[in-house]
Coordinates of C-alpha atoms in Angstrom, one line a residue:
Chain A
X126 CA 77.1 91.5 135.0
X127 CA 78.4 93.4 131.9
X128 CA 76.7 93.3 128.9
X129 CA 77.8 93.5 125.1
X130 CA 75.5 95.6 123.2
X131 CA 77.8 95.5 119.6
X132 CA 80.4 95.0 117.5
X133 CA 81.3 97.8 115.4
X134 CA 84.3 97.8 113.2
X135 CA 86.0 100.8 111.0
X136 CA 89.2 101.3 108.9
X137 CA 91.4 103.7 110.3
X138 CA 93.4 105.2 107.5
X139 CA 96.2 108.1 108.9
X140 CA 94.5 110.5 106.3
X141 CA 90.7 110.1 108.0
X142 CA 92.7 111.8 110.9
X143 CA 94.3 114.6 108.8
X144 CA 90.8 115.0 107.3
X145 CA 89.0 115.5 111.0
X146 CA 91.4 118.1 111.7
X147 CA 91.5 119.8 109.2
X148 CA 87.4 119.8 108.9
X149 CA 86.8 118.2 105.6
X150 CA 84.6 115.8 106.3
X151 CA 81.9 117.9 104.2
X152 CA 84.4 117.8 101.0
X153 CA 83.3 115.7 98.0
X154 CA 85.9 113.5 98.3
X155 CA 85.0 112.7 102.0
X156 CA 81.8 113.5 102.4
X157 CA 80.3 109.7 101.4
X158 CA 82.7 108.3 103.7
X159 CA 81.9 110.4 107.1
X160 CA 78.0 110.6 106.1
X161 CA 78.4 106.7 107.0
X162 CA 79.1 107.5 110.2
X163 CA 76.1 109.1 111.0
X164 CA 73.8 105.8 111.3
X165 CA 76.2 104.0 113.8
X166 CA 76.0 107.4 115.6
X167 CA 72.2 107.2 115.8
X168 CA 72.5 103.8 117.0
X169 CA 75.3 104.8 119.3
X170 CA 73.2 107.7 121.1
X171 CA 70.5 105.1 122.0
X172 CA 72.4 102.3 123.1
X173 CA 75.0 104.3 124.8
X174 CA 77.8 101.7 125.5
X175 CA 79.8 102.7 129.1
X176 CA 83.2 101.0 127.7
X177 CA 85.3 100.1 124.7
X178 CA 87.3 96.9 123.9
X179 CA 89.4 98.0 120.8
X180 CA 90.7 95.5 119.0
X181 CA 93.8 97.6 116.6
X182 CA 97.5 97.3 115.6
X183 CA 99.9 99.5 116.0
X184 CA 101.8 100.9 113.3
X185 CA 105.6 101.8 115.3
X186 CA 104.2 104.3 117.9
X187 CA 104.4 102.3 121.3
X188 CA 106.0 99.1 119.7
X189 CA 109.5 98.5 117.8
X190 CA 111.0 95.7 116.4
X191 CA 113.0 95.0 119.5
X192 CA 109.7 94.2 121.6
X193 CA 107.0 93.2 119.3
X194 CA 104.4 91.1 121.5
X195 CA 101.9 89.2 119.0
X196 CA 98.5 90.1 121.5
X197 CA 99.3 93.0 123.9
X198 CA 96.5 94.1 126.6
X199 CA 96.2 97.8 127.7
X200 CA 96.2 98.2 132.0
X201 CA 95.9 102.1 132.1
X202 CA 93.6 104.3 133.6
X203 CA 94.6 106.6 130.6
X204 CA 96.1 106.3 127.5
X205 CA 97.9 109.2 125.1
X206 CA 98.3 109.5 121.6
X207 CA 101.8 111.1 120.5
X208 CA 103.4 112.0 117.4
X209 CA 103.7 109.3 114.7
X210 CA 106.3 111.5 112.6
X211 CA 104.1 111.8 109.9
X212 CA 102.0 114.9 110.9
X213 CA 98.5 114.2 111.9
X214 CA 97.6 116.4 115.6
X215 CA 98.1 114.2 118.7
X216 CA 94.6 114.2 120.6
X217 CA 93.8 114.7 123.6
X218 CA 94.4 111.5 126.6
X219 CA 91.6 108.3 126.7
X220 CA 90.4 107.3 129.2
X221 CA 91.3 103.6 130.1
X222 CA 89.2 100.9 133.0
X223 CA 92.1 99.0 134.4
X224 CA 89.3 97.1 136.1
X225 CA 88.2 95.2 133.0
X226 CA 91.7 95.0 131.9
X227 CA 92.6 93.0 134.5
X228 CA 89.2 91.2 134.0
X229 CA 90.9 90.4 130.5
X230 CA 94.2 89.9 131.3
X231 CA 93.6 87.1 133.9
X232 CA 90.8 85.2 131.5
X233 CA 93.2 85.3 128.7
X234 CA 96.3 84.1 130.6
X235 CA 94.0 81.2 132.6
X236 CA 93.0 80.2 129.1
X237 CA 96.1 79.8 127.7
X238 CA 96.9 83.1 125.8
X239 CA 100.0 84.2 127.2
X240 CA 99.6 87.7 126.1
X241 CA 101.8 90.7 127.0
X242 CA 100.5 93.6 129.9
X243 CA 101.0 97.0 129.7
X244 CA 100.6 99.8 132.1
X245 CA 101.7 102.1 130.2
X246 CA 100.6 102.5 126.4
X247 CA 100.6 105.0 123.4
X248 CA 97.9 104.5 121.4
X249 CA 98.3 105.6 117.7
X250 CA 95.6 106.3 114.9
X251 CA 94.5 102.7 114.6
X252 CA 93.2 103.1 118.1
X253 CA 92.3 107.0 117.4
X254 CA 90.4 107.1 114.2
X255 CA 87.4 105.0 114.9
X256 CA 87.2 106.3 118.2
X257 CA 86.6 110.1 117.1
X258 CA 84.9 108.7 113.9
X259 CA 82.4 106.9 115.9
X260 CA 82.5 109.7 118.9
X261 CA 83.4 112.6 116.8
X262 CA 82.4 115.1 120.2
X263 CA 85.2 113.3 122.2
X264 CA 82.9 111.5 124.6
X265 CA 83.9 108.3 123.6
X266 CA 83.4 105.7 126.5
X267 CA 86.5 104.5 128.8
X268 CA 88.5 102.1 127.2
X269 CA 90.7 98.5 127.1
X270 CA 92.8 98.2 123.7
X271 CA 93.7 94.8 122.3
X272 CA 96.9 95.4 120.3
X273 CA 97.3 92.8 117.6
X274 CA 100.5 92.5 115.6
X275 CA 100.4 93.0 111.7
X276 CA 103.8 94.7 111.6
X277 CA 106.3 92.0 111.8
X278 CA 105.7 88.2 110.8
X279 CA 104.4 85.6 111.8
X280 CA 101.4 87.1 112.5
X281 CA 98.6 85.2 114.4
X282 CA 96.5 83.3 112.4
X283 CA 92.5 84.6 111.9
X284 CA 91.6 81.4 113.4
X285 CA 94.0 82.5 116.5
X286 CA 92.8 86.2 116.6
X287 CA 88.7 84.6 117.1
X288 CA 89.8 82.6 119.6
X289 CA 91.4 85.2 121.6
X290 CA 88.6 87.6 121.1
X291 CA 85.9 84.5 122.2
X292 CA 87.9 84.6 125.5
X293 CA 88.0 88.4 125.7
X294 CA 84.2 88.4 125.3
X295 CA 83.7 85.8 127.9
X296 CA 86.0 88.0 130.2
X297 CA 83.2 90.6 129.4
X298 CA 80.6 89.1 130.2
X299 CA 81.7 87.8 133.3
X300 CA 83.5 91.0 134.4
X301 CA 80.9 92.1 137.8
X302 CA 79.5 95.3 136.7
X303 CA 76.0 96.5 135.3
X304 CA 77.6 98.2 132.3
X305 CA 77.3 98.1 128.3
X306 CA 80.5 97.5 126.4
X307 CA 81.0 97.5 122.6
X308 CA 83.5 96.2 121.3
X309 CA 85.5 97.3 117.9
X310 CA 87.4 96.1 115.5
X311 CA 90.1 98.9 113.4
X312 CA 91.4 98.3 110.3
X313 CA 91.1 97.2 107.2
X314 CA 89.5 95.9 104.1
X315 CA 91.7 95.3 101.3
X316 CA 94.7 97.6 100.9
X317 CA 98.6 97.3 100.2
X318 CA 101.5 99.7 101.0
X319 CA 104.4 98.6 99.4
X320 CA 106.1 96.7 96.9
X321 CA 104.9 96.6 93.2
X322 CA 101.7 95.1 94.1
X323 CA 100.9 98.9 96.1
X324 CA 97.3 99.7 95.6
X325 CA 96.2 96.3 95.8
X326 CA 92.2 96.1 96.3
X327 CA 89.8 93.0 96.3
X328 CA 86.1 94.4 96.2
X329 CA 84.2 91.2 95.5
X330 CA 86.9 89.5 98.6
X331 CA 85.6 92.7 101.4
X332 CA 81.5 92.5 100.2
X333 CA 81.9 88.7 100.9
X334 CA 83.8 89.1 104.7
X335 CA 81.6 92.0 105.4
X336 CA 78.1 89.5 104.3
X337 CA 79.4 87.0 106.6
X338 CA 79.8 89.4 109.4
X339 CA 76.7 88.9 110.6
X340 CA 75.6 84.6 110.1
X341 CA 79.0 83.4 109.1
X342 CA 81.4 85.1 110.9
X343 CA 84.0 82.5 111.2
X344 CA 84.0 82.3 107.6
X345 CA 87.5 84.0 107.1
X346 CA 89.4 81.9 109.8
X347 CA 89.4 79.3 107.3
X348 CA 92.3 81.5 105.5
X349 CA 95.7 81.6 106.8
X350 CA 97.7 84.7 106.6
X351 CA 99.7 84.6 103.6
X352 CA 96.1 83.6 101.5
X353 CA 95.2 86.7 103.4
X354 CA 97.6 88.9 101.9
X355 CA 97.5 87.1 98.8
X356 CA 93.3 88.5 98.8
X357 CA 93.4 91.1 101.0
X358 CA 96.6 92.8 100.6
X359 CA 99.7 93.1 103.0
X360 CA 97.2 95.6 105.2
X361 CA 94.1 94.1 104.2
X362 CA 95.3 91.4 107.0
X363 CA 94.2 94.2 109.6
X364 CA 90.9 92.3 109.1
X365 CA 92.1 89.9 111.8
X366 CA 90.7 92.8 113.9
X367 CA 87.4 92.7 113.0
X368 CA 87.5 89.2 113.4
X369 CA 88.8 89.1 117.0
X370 CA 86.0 92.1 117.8
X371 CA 83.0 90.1 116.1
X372 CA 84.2 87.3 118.4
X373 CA 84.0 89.1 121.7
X374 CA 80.5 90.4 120.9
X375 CA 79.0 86.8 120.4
X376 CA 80.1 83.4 118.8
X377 CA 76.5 83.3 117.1
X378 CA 74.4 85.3 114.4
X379 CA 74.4 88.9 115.0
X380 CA 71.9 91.1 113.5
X381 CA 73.6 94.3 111.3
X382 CA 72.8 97.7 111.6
X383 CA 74.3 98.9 108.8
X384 CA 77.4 98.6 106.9
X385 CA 79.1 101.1 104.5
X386 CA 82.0 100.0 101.7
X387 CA 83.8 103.1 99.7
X388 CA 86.7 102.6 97.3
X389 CA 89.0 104.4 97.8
X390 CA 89.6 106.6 100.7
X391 CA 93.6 106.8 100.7
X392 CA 94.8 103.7 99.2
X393 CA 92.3 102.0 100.7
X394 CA 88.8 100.0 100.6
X395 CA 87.1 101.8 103.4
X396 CA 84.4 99.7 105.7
X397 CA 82.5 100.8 108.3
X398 CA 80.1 98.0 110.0
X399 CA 77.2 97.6 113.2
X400 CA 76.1 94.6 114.6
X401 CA 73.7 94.1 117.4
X402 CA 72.3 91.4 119.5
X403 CA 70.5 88.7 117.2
Chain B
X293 CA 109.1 82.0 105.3
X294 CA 107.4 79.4 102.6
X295 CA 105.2 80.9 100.4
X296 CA 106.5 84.1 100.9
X297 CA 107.5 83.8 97.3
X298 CA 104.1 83.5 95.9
X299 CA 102.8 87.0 95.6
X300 CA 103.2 89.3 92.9
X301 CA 105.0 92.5 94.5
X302 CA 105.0 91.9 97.8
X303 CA 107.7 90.7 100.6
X304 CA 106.2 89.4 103.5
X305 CA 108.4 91.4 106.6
X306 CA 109.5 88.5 108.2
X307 CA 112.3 87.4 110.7
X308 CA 114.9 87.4 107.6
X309 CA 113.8 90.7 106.6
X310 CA 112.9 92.4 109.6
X311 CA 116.9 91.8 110.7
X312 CA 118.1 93.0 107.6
X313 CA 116.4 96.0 108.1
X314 CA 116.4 96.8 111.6
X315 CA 118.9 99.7 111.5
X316 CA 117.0 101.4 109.0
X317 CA 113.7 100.7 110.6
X318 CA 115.3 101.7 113.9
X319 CA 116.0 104.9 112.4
X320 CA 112.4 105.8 110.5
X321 CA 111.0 104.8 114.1
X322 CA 112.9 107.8 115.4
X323 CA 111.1 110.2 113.3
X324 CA 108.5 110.1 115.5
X325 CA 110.4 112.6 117.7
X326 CA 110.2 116.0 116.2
X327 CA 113.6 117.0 117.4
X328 CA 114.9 113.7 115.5
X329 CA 113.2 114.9 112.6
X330 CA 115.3 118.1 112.5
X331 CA 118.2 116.9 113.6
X332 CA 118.0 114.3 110.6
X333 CA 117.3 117.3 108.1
X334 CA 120.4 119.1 109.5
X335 CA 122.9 116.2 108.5
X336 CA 121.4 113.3 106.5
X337 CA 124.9 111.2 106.2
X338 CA 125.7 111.7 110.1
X339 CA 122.5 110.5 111.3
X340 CA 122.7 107.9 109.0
X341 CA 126.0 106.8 110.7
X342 CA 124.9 107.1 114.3
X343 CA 122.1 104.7 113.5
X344 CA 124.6 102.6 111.8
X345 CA 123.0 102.0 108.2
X346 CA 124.8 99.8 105.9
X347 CA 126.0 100.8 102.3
X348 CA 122.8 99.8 100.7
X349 CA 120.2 101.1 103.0
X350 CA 122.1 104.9 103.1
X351 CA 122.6 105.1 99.5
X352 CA 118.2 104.1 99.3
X353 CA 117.9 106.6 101.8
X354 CA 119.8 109.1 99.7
X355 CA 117.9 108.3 96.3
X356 CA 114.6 108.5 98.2
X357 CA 114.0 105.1 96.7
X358 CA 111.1 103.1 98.2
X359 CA 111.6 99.8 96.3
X360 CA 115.1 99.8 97.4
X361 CA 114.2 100.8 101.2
X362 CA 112.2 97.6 100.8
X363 CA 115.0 95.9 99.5
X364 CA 117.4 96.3 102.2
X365 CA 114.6 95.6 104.9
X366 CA 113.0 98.8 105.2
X367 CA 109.1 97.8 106.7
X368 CA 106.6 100.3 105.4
X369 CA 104.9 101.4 108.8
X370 CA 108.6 103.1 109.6
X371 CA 109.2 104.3 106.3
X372 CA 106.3 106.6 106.4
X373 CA 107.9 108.4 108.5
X374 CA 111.3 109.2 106.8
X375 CA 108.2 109.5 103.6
X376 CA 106.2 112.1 106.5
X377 CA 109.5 114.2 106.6
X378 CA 110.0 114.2 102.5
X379 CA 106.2 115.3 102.8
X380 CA 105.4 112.3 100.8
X381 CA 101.8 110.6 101.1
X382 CA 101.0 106.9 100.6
X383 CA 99.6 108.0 96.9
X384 CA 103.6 109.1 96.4
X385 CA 104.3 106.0 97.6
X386 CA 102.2 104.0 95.6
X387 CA 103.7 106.3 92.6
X388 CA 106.8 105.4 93.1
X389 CA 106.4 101.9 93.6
X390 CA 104.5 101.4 90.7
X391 CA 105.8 103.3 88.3
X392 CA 102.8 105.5 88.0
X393 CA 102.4 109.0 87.9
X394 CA 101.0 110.2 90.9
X395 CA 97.1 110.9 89.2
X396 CA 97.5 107.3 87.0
X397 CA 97.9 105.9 90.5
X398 CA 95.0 107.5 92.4
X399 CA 93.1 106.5 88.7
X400 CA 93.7 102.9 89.3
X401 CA 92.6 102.9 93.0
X402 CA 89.2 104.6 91.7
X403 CA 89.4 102.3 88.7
X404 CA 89.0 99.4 91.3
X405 CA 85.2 100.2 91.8
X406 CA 85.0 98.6 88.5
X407 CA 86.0 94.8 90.3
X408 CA 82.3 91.8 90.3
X409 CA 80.7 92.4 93.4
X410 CA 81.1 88.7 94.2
X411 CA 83.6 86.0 94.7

């Protein structure tokens, strides 16, 4: 049977992508952010994981307005990035396993989440970004993403997005095949875009989610989403993410690796967080 | 949406909003063809027309005016991409929404290392 090894979880700010390509990740202002990476590589060269769940939202690449599912399951055996209009490179095709999808897709739907399918998929840099900050070589492991939506409301509640990622982790586990899977969670912590309230940031809000990570990690379901924006931020909410990819890796105490927080990369509080096997 | 009301600066994109805006978003979601991208440089006003904007929505589109993009239903993940072909970053953004200069507003978001550690 499958196994999950971790959960790992990342923001995945547009400009982390810009900075990747254009090799700056030894500049001042990025160098704290991408040394953080190198301890969850460490971690990822020993453990190394044969597939990926990623747990993102997309942000108007493969979804519009006029067909905005609220849970969306890749079924590809590849998956391409494109152009997002806003000028970071597209990257190269990942690889999907339509196997586990399928795995996913029928546990979900048998367990009540009636969650959209998709064989074919653009993946943008919420999906991207960890993937090359975790892999930076481009040898990151096949993989199934979990689109969430934060673009249009109502959103699904945190409470929602655990239960759905409990269910994708049980999929997992069951899914026949001696492999290790990770799962991750993209996003996030506290940041706002727009309005008057733009540059929004809740540092004491993000140390306390990330704390509970590990021993507590149902903590932030008890918030619904508007008191999630209202602490986190109209993007911050991308933490529904990380909550759906802690689910999947266990419904108990995990142990953590190691955790980074940096303010501010972009407009952003910038997280980067392991968790293994208790 | 209830509640929607209750935070400072910020209009949560709902159903009410997200048909408001849905020519203009419709629009910004077509930057993400190059070729849409130029053919929007070459005449602002008739790709405006083809993708149906209303009075309010052209004339925010004209000014380059974020708050009023948001105003007539413009949702911020599509609107970086009309801000991608202006060249504009989310630090511009925040600048303009604000009523920062560009440096006050990348100030503040260092400035926010300063917040308690704990809840």
């Amino acid at each position: 049977m499958a196994r999950i090894v971790g959960a790992l979880a990342t923001s995945h700010i547009p400009a982390i992508g810009g900075a990747i390509a254009r090799g700056l990740q030894k500049e001042p202002y990025w160098k704290r952010f991408f040394d953080g990476f190198d301890r969850p590589r460490e971690w990822l060269a020993r453990e190394k994981p044969d597939v990926v769940a990623v747990f993102y939202n997309d942000h108007g690449l493969n979804f519009f307005l006029d067909k905005m599912p609220t849970f969306a399951v890749g079924a590809a055996a590849q998956y391409r990035n494109d152009d997002e209009g806003w000028g970071i490179p597209t990257l190269p095709p990942f690889k999907g396993v339509p196997e586990l999808s399928w795995a996913i897709i029928d546990h979900l739907i048998a367990n009540d989440f009636d969650i959209v399918t998709c064989q074919e998929m653009l993946v943008d840099h919420a999906f991207t970004v960890p993937l090359k900050l975790f892999w930076p070589d481009g040898d990151a492991p096949a993989a199934v993403p979990i689109c969430i939506n934060t673009v249009q409301f109502p959103l699904p509640s945190a409470k929602r997005c655990w239960a759905m990622g409990r269910a994708v982790g049980e999929a997992i586990a069951g899914w026949d095949r001696d492999l290790k899977v990770v799962t991750i969670g993209s996003g996030g912590l506290s940041h706002q875009l727009e309005g008057q309230r733009a540059g929004f940031i809740n540092k004491p809000f993000d140390l306390k989610f990330l704390d509970t990570m590990a021993d507590d990690p149902e903590w932030a379901t008890q918030f619904s989403v508007l008191e999630l924006v209202e602490k986190t931020g109209t993007q911050g909410v991308e933490l529904i993410n990380w909550l759906a990819a802690r689910a999947a890796a266990s419904p108990g105490p995990m142990r953590k690796v190691t955790q980074t927080y940096h303010i501010p990369i972009s407009n952003t509080a910038a997280a980067t967080l392991v968790l293994e096997p208790a | 949406m209830a509640g929607s009301q209750a935070i400072f600066g910020t209009t949560p994109f709902d159903g009410t909003v997200a048909m408001r805006g849905y020519a203009l978003n419709r629009m910004c979601f077509s930057f993400n063809s190059a070729e849409n991208r130029e053919t929007f440089r070459a005449d602002e006003e008739a790709y405006m027309r083809a993708y149906g904007l209303d009075e309010a929505q052209a004339e925010a589109i004209r000014k380059r005016d974020v708050l009023g993009l948001l105003a007539a239903g413009g949702n911020v993940y599509y609107l970086a991409k009309f801000a991608g072909i202006l060249g504009l970053d989310v630090q511009d953004l925040g600048a303009a929404q604000t009523g920062l200069t560009k440096e006050a507003f990348k100030a503040r978001l260092v400035a926010q290392n300063d917040q308690p550690e704990t809840l």
